[in-house]
């Protein structure tokens, strides 16, 4: 009962999103999140065992942008479109890790910055270029 079952829809081509809906109708954050989603789909397809990708939201409103679920792993990933991250950006990841013992004690924030940083205990901000180059 704690999970919300409504889907989150991604249209993985940010350029087509802009062309169809117009520049002003899509926030920069939504475009960036769609781009990260498209990169995760590409990465997933080259794995020997493809992990599943989920969106996570509780009835209380806590959200995680992506959960990678494999055989023995559940990795929460948050996406931030700004080039600096703060501990506040990791709040949902920390809540998730504390509530889900099946999850590894690691969470990721993907962002367009320059540095790999530990934002909170076991929650790392990783630049997109590092993951997807």
CSV table of N, CA and C in Angstrom, one decimal:
chain,number,residue,atom,x,y,z
A,1,UNK,N,0.8,-1.2,0.0
A,1,UNK,CA,0.0,0.0,0.0
A,1,UNK,C,0.8,1.3,0.0
A,2,UNK,N,2.1,1.1,0.3
A,2,UNK,CA,3.0,2.3,0.4
A,2,UNK,C,3.5,2.8,-1.0
A,3,UNK,N,3.4,2.0,-2.0
A,3,UNK,CA,3.9,2.3,-3.3
A,3,UNK,C,2.8,2.9,-4.2
A,4,UNK,N,3.1,3.8,-5.0
A,4,UNK,CA,2.1,4.4,-6.0
A,4,UNK,C,2.4,3.6,-7.3
A,5,UNK,N,1.3,3.1,-7.9
A,5,UNK,CA,1.5,2.3,-9.1
A,5,UNK,C,1.3,3.1,-10.4
A,6,UNK,N,1.2,4.4,-10.4
A,6,UNK,CA,1.0,5.1,-11.7
A,6,UNK,C,2.4,5.1,-12.4
A,7,UNK,N,2.4,4.9,-13.7
A,7,UNK,CA,3.6,4.9,-14.4
A,7,UNK,C,4.2,6.3,-14.7
A,8,UNK,N,5.4,6.4,-15.0
A,8,UNK,CA,6.1,7.6,-15.4
A,8,UNK,C,6.5,7.3,-16.8
A,9,UNK,N,6.2,8.2,-17.7
A,9,UNK,CA,6.4,8.0,-19.1
A,9,UNK,C,7.6,8.9,-19.6
A,10,UNK,N,8.5,8.3,-20.3
A,10,UNK,CA,9.6,9.0,-20.9
A,10,UNK,C,9.6,8.9,-22.4
A,11,UNK,N,9.9,9.9,-23.0
A,11,UNK,CA,10.0,9.9,-24.5
A,11,UNK,C,11.5,10.2,-24.7
A,12,UNK,N,12.3,9.2,-25.0
A,12,UNK,CA,13.7,9.3,-24.9
A,12,UNK,C,14.5,10.1,-25.9
A,13,UNK,N,13.8,10.8,-26.8
A,13,UNK,CA,14.5,11.7,-27.7
A,13,UNK,C,14.2,13.2,-27.3
A,14,UNK,N,15.1,13.8,-26.6
A,14,UNK,CA,14.8,15.2,-26.2
A,14,UNK,C,14.6,16.2,-27.3
A,15,UNK,N,15.3,16.0,-28.4
A,15,UNK,CA,15.1,16.8,-29.6
A,15,UNK,C,13.7,16.7,-30.1
A,16,UNK,N,13.2,15.5,-30.2
A,16,UNK,CA,11.8,15.3,-30.7
A,16,UNK,C,10.8,15.9,-29.7
A,17,UNK,N,11.1,15.7,-28.4
A,17,UNK,CA,10.2,16.3,-27.4
A,17,UNK,C,10.1,17.8,-27.6
A,18,UNK,N,11.2,18.5,-27.8
A,18,UNK,CA,11.1,19.9,-28.0
A,18,UNK,C,10.4,20.3,-29.3
A,19,UNK,N,10.6,19.5,-30.4
A,19,UNK,CA,9.9,19.8,-31.6
A,19,UNK,C,8.4,19.6,-31.5
A,20,UNK,N,8.0,18.6,-30.8
A,20,UNK,CA,6.6,18.3,-30.7
A,20,UNK,C,5.9,19.2,-29.7
A,21,UNK,N,6.5,19.4,-28.5
A,21,UNK,CA,5.8,20.1,-27.5
A,21,UNK,C,6.3,21.6,-27.4
A,22,UNK,N,7.3,21.9,-28.0
A,22,UNK,CA,7.8,23.3,-28.0
A,22,UNK,C,8.8,23.5,-26.9
A,23,UNK,N,9.7,24.4,-27.1
A,23,UNK,CA,10.8,24.7,-26.1
A,23,UNK,C,10.3,25.1,-24.7
A,24,UNK,N,9.2,25.8,-24.6
A,24,UNK,CA,8.8,26.3,-23.3
A,24,UNK,C,8.0,25.3,-22.5
A,25,UNK,N,7.5,24.3,-23.1
A,25,UNK,CA,6.6,23.4,-22.4
A,25,UNK,C,7.3,22.3,-21.6
A,26,UNK,N,8.6,22.1,-21.8
A,26,UNK,CA,9.4,21.1,-21.1
A,26,UNK,C,10.5,21.8,-20.3
A,27,UNK,N,10.6,21.5,-19.0
A,27,UNK,CA,11.6,22.0,-18.2
A,27,UNK,C,13.0,21.4,-18.6
A,28,UNK,N,14.0,22.2,-18.2
A,28,UNK,CA,15.4,21.7,-18.5
A,28,UNK,C,15.6,20.4,-17.7
A,29,UNK,N,15.1,20.3,-16.5
A,29,UNK,CA,15.2,19.1,-15.7
A,29,UNK,C,14.6,17.9,-16.3
A,30,UNK,N,13.4,18.0,-16.9
A,30,UNK,CA,12.7,16.9,-17.5
A,30,UNK,C,13.5,16.5,-18.8
A,31,UNK,N,14.0,17.4,-19.5
A,31,UNK,CA,14.8,17.1,-20.7
A,31,UNK,C,16.0,16.3,-20.3
A,32,UNK,N,16.7,16.8,-19.3
A,32,UNK,CA,17.9,16.1,-18.8
A,32,UNK,C,17.6,14.7,-18.3
A,33,UNK,N,16.5,14.6,-17.6
A,33,UNK,CA,16.1,13.2,-17.1
A,33,UNK,C,15.8,12.3,-18.2
A,34,UNK,N,15.1,12.8,-19.2
A,34,UNK,CA,14.8,12.0,-20.4
A,34,UNK,C,16.1,11.5,-21.1
A,35,UNK,N,17.1,12.4,-21.2
A,35,UNK,CA,18.4,12.1,-21.8
A,35,UNK,C,19.1,11.0,-21.0
A,36,UNK,N,19.1,11.1,-19.7
A,36,UNK,CA,19.7,10.1,-18.8
A,36,UNK,C,19.0,8.8,-19.0
A,37,UNK,N,17.7,8.8,-19.1
A,37,UNK,CA,16.9,7.6,-19.3
A,37,UNK,C,17.3,6.9,-20.6
A,38,UNK,N,17.5,7.7,-21.7
A,38,UNK,CA,17.8,7.1,-23.0
A,38,UNK,C,19.2,6.5,-22.9
A,39,UNK,N,20.1,7.1,-22.2
A,39,UNK,CA,21.5,6.6,-22.0
A,39,UNK,C,21.4,5.3,-21.2
A,40,UNK,N,20.6,5.2,-20.2
A,40,UNK,CA,20.5,4.0,-19.4
A,40,UNK,C,19.9,2.9,-20.2
A,41,UNK,N,18.9,3.2,-21.1
A,41,UNK,CA,18.4,2.1,-22.0
A,41,UNK,C,19.5,1.6,-22.9
A,42,UNK,N,20.3,2.5,-23.4
A,42,UNK,CA,21.4,2.0,-24.3
A,42,UNK,C,22.4,1.1,-23.5
A,43,UNK,N,22.7,1.5,-22.3
A,43,UNK,CA,23.7,0.8,-21.5
A,43,UNK,C,23.0,-0.6,-21.1
A,44,UNK,N,21.8,-0.6,-20.8
A,44,UNK,CA,21.1,-1.8,-20.4
A,44,UNK,C,21.1,-2.8,-21.5
A,45,UNK,N,21.0,-2.4,-22.7
A,45,UNK,CA,20.9,-3.3,-23.9
A,45,UNK,C,22.2,-4.0,-24.2
A,46,UNK,N,23.3,-3.5,-23.7
A,46,UNK,CA,24.6,-4.2,-24.0
A,46,UNK,C,25.1,-5.0,-22.8
A,47,UNK,N,24.2,-5.2,-21.8
A,47,UNK,CA,24.6,-6.0,-20.6
A,47,UNK,C,24.3,-7.5,-21.0
A,48,UNK,N,25.0,-8.4,-20.4
A,48,UNK,CA,24.8,-9.8,-20.7
A,48,UNK,C,23.4,-10.2,-20.1
A,49,UNK,N,23.1,-9.7,-18.9
A,49,UNK,CA,21.8,-9.9,-18.3
A,49,UNK,C,21.2,-8.5,-18.1
A,50,UNK,N,20.2,-8.2,-18.9
A,50,UNK,CA,19.6,-6.8,-18.8
A,50,UNK,C,18.9,-6.6,-17.5
A,51,UNK,N,19.3,-5.5,-16.8
A,51,UNK,CA,18.6,-5.2,-15.6
A,51,UNK,C,17.3,-4.5,-16.0
A,52,UNK,N,16.3,-4.5,-15.0
A,52,UNK,CA,15.1,-3.7,-15.3
A,52,UNK,C,15.3,-2.3,-14.7
A,53,UNK,N,14.5,-1.4,-15.3
A,53,UNK,CA,14.6,0.0,-14.9
A,53,UNK,C,13.2,0.4,-14.4
A,54,UNK,N,13.1,0.9,-13.2
A,54,UNK,CA,11.8,1.3,-12.6
A,54,UNK,C,11.9,2.8,-12.1
A,55,UNK,N,10.7,3.4,-12.0
A,55,UNK,CA,10.6,4.6,-11.3
A,55,UNK,C,10.0,4.3,-10.0
A,56,UNK,N,10.4,5.0,-8.9
A,56,UNK,CA,10.0,4.7,-7.6
A,56,UNK,C,9.3,5.9,-6.9
A,57,UNK,N,8.1,5.7,-6.4
A,57,UNK,CA,7.4,6.8,-5.7
A,57,UNK,C,6.6,6.2,-4.6
A,58,UNK,N,6.7,6.7,-3.4
A,58,UNK,CA,5.8,6.2,-2.3
A,58,UNK,C,4.6,7.1,-2.3
A,59,UNK,N,3.6,6.6,-1.5
A,59,UNK,CA,2.3,7.3,-1.3
A,59,UNK,C,2.6,8.6,-0.6
A,60,UNK,N,3.7,8.7,0.2
A,60,UNK,CA,4.1,9.9,0.9
A,60,UNK,C,4.8,10.9,0.0
A,61,UNK,N,5.1,10.5,-1.2
A,61,UNK,CA,5.7,11.5,-2.1
A,61,UNK,C,7.2,11.3,-2.4
A,62,UNK,N,7.8,10.5,-1.7
A,62,UNK,CA,9.3,10.3,-1.9
A,62,UNK,C,9.5,9.6,-3.3
A,63,UNK,N,10.4,10.2,-4.0
A,63,UNK,CA,10.6,9.7,-5.4
A,63,UNK,C,12.1,9.4,-5.6
A,64,UNK,N,12.3,8.4,-6.4
A,64,UNK,CA,13.6,8.1,-7.0
A,64,UNK,C,13.4,8.0,-8.5
A,65,UNK,N,14.3,8.7,-9.2
A,65,UNK,CA,14.1,8.7,-10.7
A,65,UNK,C,14.2,7.4,-11.3
A,66,UNK,N,15.2,6.6,-11.0
A,66,UNK,CA,15.4,5.3,-11.6
A,66,UNK,C,15.9,4.3,-10.5
A,67,UNK,N,15.4,3.1,-10.6
A,67,UNK,CA,15.9,1.9,-9.9
A,67,UNK,C,16.3,0.9,-10.9
A,68,UNK,N,17.6,0.6,-10.8
A,68,UNK,CA,18.1,-0.5,-11.6
A,68,UNK,C,18.0,-1.8,-10.8
A,69,UNK,N,17.3,-2.7,-11.3
A,69,UNK,CA,17.0,-4.0,-10.6
A,69,UNK,C,17.6,-5.1,-11.4
A,70,UNK,N,18.6,-5.8,-10.8
A,70,UNK,CA,19.2,-6.9,-11.4
A,70,UNK,C,19.0,-8.1,-10.5
A,71,UNK,N,19.7,-9.2,-10.8
A,71,UNK,CA,19.5,-10.4,-10.0
A,71,UNK,C,19.8,-10.2,-8.6
A,72,UNK,N,20.8,-9.6,-8.2
A,72,UNK,CA,21.2,-9.5,-6.8
A,72,UNK,C,21.4,-8.0,-6.4
A,73,UNK,N,20.9,-7.1,-7.2
A,73,UNK,CA,21.2,-5.7,-6.9
A,73,UNK,C,19.9,-4.8,-7.2
A,74,UNK,N,19.8,-3.8,-6.4
A,74,UNK,CA,18.8,-2.8,-6.6
A,74,UNK,C,19.5,-1.4,-6.3
A,75,UNK,N,19.7,-0.7,-7.4
A,75,UNK,CA,20.5,0.5,-7.4
A,75,UNK,C,19.6,1.7,-7.6
A,76,UNK,N,19.5,2.6,-6.6
A,76,UNK,CA,18.7,3.8,-6.8
A,76,UNK,C,19.5,4.9,-7.4
A,77,UNK,N,18.9,5.6,-8.4
A,77,UNK,CA,19.6,6.7,-9.1
A,77,UNK,C,18.7,7.9,-9.2
A,78,UNK,N,19.2,9.0,-8.7
A,78,UNK,CA,18.5,10.3,-8.8
A,78,UNK,C,19.2,11.1,-9.9
A,79,UNK,N,18.5,11.9,-10.6
A,79,UNK,CA,19.0,12.8,-11.7
A,79,UNK,C,18.8,14.2,-11.3
A,80,UNK,N,19.8,15.0,-11.4
A,80,UNK,CA,19.8,16.4,-11.1
A,80,UNK,C,20.4,17.2,-12.3
A,81,UNK,N,19.7,18.2,-12.8
A,81,UNK,CA,20.1,18.9,-14.0
A,81,UNK,C,21.0,20.0,-13.7
A,82,UNK,N,21.3,20.3,-12.5
A,82,UNK,CA,22.2,21.5,-12.2
A,82,UNK,C,23.7,20.9,-12.0
A,83,UNK,N,24.6,21.8,-12.2
A,83,UNK,CA,26.0,21.4,-12.2
A,83,UNK,C,26.7,21.3,-10.8
A,84,UNK,N,25.9,21.6,-9.7
A,84,UNK,CA,26.4,21.4,-8.4
A,84,UNK,C,25.3,20.6,-7.6
A,85,UNK,N,25.7,19.8,-6.7
A,85,UNK,CA,24.8,19.0,-5.9
A,85,UNK,C,25.0,19.3,-4.4
A,86,UNK,N,24.0,19.1,-3.6
A,86,UNK,CA,24.1,19.3,-2.2
A,86,UNK,C,23.5,18.1,-1.5
A,87,UNK,N,23.7,18.0,-0.2
A,87,UNK,CA,23.1,16.9,0.6
A,87,UNK,C,21.6,16.9,0.5
A,88,UNK,N,20.9,18.0,0.3
A,88,UNK,CA,19.5,18.0,0.1
A,88,UNK,C,19.1,17.2,-1.2
A,89,UNK,N,19.9,17.2,-2.2
A,89,UNK,CA,19.6,16.4,-3.4
A,89,UNK,C,19.6,14.9,-3.2
A,90,UNK,N,20.2,14.5,-2.1
A,90,UNK,CA,20.3,13.0,-1.8
A,90,UNK,C,19.3,12.6,-0.8
A,91,UNK,N,18.3,13.4,-0.4
A,91,UNK,CA,17.4,13.1,0.7
A,91,UNK,C,16.6,11.8,0.3
A,92,UNK,N,16.0,11.8,-0.8
A,92,UNK,CA,15.2,10.6,-1.2
A,92,UNK,C,16.0,9.3,-1.3
A,93,UNK,N,17.2,9.5,-1.8
A,93,UNK,CA,18.1,8.3,-1.9
A,93,UNK,C,18.4,7.7,-0.4
A,94,UNK,N,18.7,8.6,0.5
A,94,UNK,CA,19.0,8.2,1.8
A,94,UNK,C,17.7,7.5,2.5
A,95,UNK,N,16.6,8.1,2.3
A,95,UNK,CA,15.3,7.5,2.8
A,95,UNK,C,15.2,6.1,2.2
A,96,UNK,N,15.3,6.0,0.9
A,96,UNK,CA,15.2,4.7,0.2
A,96,UNK,C,16.2,3.6,0.8
A,97,UNK,N,17.4,4.0,0.9
A,97,UNK,CA,18.5,3.1,1.4
A,97,UNK,C,18.2,2.7,2.8
A,98,UNK,N,17.7,3.6,3.7
A,98,UNK,CA,17.3,3.2,5.0
A,98,UNK,C,16.1,2.3,5.1
A,99,UNK,N,15.2,2.4,4.2
A,99,UNK,CA,14.0,1.6,4.3
A,99,UNK,C,14.1,0.2,3.5
A,100,UNK,N,15.1,0.1,2.6
A,100,UNK,CA,15.1,-1.1,1.8
A,100,UNK,C,16.5,-1.8,2.0
A,101,UNK,N,16.4,-2.9,2.8
A,101,UNK,CA,17.6,-3.6,3.1
A,101,UNK,C,18.1,-4.4,2.0
A,102,UNK,N,17.2,-4.7,1.0
A,102,UNK,CA,17.7,-5.5,-0.2
A,102,UNK,C,18.6,-4.6,-1.1
A,103,UNK,N,18.4,-3.3,-1.0
A,103,UNK,CA,19.2,-2.4,-1.8
A,103,UNK,C,20.7,-2.4,-1.2
A,104,UNK,N,21.6,-2.2,-2.1
A,104,UNK,CA,23.0,-2.0,-1.6
A,104,UNK,C,23.1,-0.8,-0.8
A,105,UNK,N,24.1,-0.6,-0.1
A,105,UNK,CA,24.3,0.6,0.7
A,105,UNK,C,25.0,1.7,-0.2
A,106,UNK,N,24.4,1.9,-1.4
A,106,UNK,CA,25.0,2.8,-2.4
A,106,UNK,C,23.8,3.4,-3.2
A,107,UNK,N,23.9,4.7,-3.3
A,107,UNK,CA,23.0,5.5,-4.2
A,107,UNK,C,23.8,6.4,-5.1
A,108,UNK,N,23.2,6.7,-6.2
A,108,UNK,CA,23.9,7.6,-7.2
A,108,UNK,C,23.0,8.8,-7.5
A,109,UNK,N,23.7,9.9,-7.7
A,109,UNK,CA,23.1,11.1,-8.3
A,109,UNK,C,23.9,11.4,-9.6
A,110,UNK,N,23.2,11.4,-10.7
A,110,UNK,CA,23.8,11.7,-12.0
A,110,UNK,C,23.5,13.2,-12.2
A,111,UNK,N,24.6,13.9,-12.6
A,111,UNK,CA,24.4,15.3,-12.8
A,111,UNK,C,25.5,15.8,-13.8
A,112,UNK,N,25.3,17.0,-14.4
A,112,UNK,CA,26.2,17.5,-15.5
A,112,UNK,C,27.4,18.2,-14.9
A,113,UNK,N,27.9,17.8,-13.8
A,113,UNK,CA,29.0,18.6,-13.2
A,113,UNK,C,30.3,18.0,-13.6
A,114,UNK,N,31.4,18.3,-12.8
A,114,UNK,CA,32.7,17.9,-13.1
A,114,UNK,C,33.3,16.9,-12.1
A,115,UNK,N,32.8,16.9,-10.9
A,115,UNK,CA,33.5,16.1,-9.9
A,115,UNK,C,32.7,14.9,-9.4
A,116,UNK,N,33.4,13.9,-8.9
A,116,UNK,CA,32.8,12.8,-8.3
A,116,UNK,C,32.8,13.1,-6.8
A,117,UNK,N,31.6,13.2,-6.1
A,117,UNK,CA,31.6,13.6,-4.7
A,117,UNK,C,30.7,12.7,-3.9
A,118,UNK,N,31.1,12.5,-2.7
A,118,UNK,CA,30.2,11.8,-1.7
A,118,UNK,C,29.3,12.8,-1.1
A,119,UNK,N,28.0,12.8,-1.4
A,119,UNK,CA,27.1,13.9,-1.0
A,119,UNK,C,26.6,13.6,0.4
A,120,UNK,N,26.3,12.4,0.7
A,120,UNK,CA,25.9,11.9,2.0
A,120,UNK,C,26.6,10.5,2.1
A,121,UNK,N,26.5,9.9,3.3
A,121,UNK,CA,27.2,8.6,3.5
A,121,UNK,C,26.6,7.6,2.4
A,122,UNK,N,27.6,7.1,1.6
A,122,UNK,CA,27.3,6.1,0.6
A,122,UNK,C,26.4,6.6,-0.5
A,123,UNK,N,26.3,7.9,-0.7
A,123,UNK,CA,25.5,8.4,-1.8
A,123,UNK,C,26.5,9.3,-2.6
A,124,UNK,N,26.7,9.0,-3.8
A,124,UNK,CA,27.7,9.6,-4.6
A,124,UNK,C,27.1,10.4,-5.8
A,125,UNK,N,27.6,11.5,-6.1
A,125,UNK,CA,27.3,12.3,-7.2
A,125,UNK,C,28.3,12.0,-8.3
A,126,UNK,N,27.8,11.5,-9.4
A,126,UNK,CA,28.7,11.1,-10.5
A,126,UNK,C,28.3,11.9,-11.8
A,127,UNK,N,29.3,12.6,-12.4
A,127,UNK,CA,29.0,13.4,-13.6
A,127,UNK,C,28.6,12.4,-14.7
A,128,UNK,N,27.6,13.0,-15.5
A,128,UNK,CA,27.1,12.2,-16.6
A,128,UNK,C,28.2,11.7,-17.6
A,129,UNK,N,29.2,12.6,-17.8
A,129,UNK,CA,30.2,12.3,-18.8
A,129,UNK,C,31.0,11.1,-18.3
A,130,UNK,N,31.1,10.9,-17.0
A,130,UNK,CA,31.9,9.8,-16.5
A,130,UNK,C,31.1,8.4,-16.7
A,131,UNK,N,29.8,8.5,-16.6
A,131,UNK,CA,29.0,7.3,-16.8
A,131,UNK,C,28.8,6.9,-18.2
A,132,UNK,N,28.6,7.9,-19.1
A,132,UNK,CA,28.1,7.7,-20.4
A,132,UNK,C,29.1,8.0,-21.5
A,133,UNK,N,30.3,8.3,-21.2
A,133,UNK,CA,31.3,8.5,-22.3
A,133,UNK,C,31.9,7.2,-22.8
